[in-house]
PDB file of C-alpha atoms in Angstrom:
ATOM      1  CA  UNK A 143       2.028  -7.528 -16.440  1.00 66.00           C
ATOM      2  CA  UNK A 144       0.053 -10.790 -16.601  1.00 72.00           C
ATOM      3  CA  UNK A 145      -3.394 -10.672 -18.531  1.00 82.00           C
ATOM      4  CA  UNK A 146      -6.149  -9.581 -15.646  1.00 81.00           C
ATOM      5  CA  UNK A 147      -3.581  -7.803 -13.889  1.00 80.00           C
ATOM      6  CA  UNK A 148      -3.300  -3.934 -13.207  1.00 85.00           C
ATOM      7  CA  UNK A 149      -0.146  -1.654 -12.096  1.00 88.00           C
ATOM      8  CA  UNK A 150      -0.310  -1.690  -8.076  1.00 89.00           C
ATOM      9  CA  UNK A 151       1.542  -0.331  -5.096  1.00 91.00           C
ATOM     10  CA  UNK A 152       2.120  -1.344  -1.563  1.00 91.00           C
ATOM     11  CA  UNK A 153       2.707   0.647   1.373  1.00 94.00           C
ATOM     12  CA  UNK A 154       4.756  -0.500   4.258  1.00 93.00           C
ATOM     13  CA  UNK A 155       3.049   1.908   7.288  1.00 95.00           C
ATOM     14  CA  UNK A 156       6.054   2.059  10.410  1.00 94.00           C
ATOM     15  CA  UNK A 157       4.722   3.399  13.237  1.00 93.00           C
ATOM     16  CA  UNK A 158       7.210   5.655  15.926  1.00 93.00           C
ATOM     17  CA  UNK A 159       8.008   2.577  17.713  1.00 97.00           C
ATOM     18  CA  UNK A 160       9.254   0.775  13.767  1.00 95.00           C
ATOM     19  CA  UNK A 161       6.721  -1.559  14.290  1.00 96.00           C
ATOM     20  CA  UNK A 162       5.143  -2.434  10.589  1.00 96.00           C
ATOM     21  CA  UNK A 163       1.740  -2.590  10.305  1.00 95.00           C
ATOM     22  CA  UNK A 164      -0.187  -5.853   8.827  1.00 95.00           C
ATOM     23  CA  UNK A 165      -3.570  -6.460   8.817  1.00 94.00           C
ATOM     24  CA  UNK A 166      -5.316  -9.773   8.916  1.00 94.00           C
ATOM     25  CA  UNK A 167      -7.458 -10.776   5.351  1.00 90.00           C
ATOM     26  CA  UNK A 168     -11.095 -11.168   6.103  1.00 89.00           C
ATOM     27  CA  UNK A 169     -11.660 -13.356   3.275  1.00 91.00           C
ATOM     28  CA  UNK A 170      -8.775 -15.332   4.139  1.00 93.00           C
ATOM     29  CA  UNK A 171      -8.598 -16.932   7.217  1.00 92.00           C
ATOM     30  CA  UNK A 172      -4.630 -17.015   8.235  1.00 95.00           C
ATOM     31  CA  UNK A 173      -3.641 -14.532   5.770  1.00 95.00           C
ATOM     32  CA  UNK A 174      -2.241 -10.988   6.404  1.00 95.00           C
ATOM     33  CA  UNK A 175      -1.131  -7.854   4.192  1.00 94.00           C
ATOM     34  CA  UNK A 176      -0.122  -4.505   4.182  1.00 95.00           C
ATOM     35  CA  UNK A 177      -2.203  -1.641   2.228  1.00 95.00           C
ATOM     36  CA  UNK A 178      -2.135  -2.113  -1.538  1.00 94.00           C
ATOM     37  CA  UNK A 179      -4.292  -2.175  -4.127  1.00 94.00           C
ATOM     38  CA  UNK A 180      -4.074  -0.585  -8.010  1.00 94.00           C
ATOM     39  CA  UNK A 181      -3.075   2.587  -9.422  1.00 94.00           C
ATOM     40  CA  UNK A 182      -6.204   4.424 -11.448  1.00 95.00           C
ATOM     41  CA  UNK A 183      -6.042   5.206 -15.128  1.00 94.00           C
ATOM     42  CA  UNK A 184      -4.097   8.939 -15.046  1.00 97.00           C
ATOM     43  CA  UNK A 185      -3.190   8.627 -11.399  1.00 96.00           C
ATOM     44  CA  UNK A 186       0.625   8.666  -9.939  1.00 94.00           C
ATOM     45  CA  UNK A 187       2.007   6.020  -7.857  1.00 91.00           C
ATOM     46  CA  UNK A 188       2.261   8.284  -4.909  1.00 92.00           C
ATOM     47  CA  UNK A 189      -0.626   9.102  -4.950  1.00 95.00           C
ATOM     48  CA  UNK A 190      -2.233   5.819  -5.405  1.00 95.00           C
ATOM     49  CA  UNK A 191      -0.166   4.929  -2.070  1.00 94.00           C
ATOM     50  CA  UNK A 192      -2.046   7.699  -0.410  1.00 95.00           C
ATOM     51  CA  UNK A 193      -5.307   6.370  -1.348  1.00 96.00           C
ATOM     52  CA  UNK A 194      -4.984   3.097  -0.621  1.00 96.00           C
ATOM     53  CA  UNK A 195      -3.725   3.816   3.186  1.00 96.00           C
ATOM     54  CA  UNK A 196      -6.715   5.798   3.940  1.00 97.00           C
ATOM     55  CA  UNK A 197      -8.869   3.834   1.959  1.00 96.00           C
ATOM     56  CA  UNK A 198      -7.837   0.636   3.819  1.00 95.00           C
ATOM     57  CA  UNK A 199      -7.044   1.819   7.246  1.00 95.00           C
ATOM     58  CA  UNK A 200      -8.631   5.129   7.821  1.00 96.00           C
ATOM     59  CA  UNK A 201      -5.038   6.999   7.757  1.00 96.00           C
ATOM     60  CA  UNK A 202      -5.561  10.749   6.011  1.00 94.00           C
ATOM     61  CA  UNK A 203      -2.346  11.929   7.384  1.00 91.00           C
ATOM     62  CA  UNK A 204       1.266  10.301   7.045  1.00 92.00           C
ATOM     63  CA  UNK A 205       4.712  10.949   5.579  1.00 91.00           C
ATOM     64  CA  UNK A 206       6.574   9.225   2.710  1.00 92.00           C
ATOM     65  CA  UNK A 207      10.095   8.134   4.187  1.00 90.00           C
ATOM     66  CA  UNK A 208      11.586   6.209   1.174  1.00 89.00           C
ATOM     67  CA  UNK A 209      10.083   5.191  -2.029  1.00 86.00           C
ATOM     68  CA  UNK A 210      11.242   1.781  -3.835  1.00 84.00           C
ATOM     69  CA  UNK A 211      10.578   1.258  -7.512  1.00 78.00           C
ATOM     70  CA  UNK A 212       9.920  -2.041  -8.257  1.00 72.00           C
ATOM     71  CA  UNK A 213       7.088  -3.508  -9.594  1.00 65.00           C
ATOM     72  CA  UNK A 214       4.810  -3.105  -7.763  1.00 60.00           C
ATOM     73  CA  UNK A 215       5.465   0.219  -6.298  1.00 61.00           C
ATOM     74  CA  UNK A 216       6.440   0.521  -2.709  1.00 62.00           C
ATOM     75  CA  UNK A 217       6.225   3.227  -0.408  1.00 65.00           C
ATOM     76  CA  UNK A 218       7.454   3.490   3.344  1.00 64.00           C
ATOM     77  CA  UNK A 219       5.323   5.387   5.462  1.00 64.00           C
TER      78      UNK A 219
END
């Protein structure tokens, strides 16, 4: 990874309808992402995707439907 950066993951969250949620930046007008954020010292990658959906959207329950290894991580939720 580049100096300054930090393993990450990403979740793409589908809803029942397989519409895929973004969310507008609020530091950046025009800009919008999907959860994701770093992975902790120790912690998994799953686990990490977890946290960062509730952390950024409130989300405490949801299912994993695929899992893509890149780099970043990427889960579908």
């Amino acid at each position: 990874l580049p100096q300054g950066y930090r393993p990450n993951v990403g979740v793409c969250l589908i809803n029942s309808d397989d519409q895929i949620f973004v969310a507008s930046r609020l530091n950046v007008p025009g800009a919008w992402q999907m959860p994701q954020g770093g992975i902790e010292d120790g912690e998994e990658p799953k686990s990490a995707a977890i946290r960062e959906l509730r952390e950024e959207t409130g989300i405490v329950s949801a299912e994993i439907i695929a899992e893509v290894r890149t780099k970043p991580f990427l889960f579908c939720i």
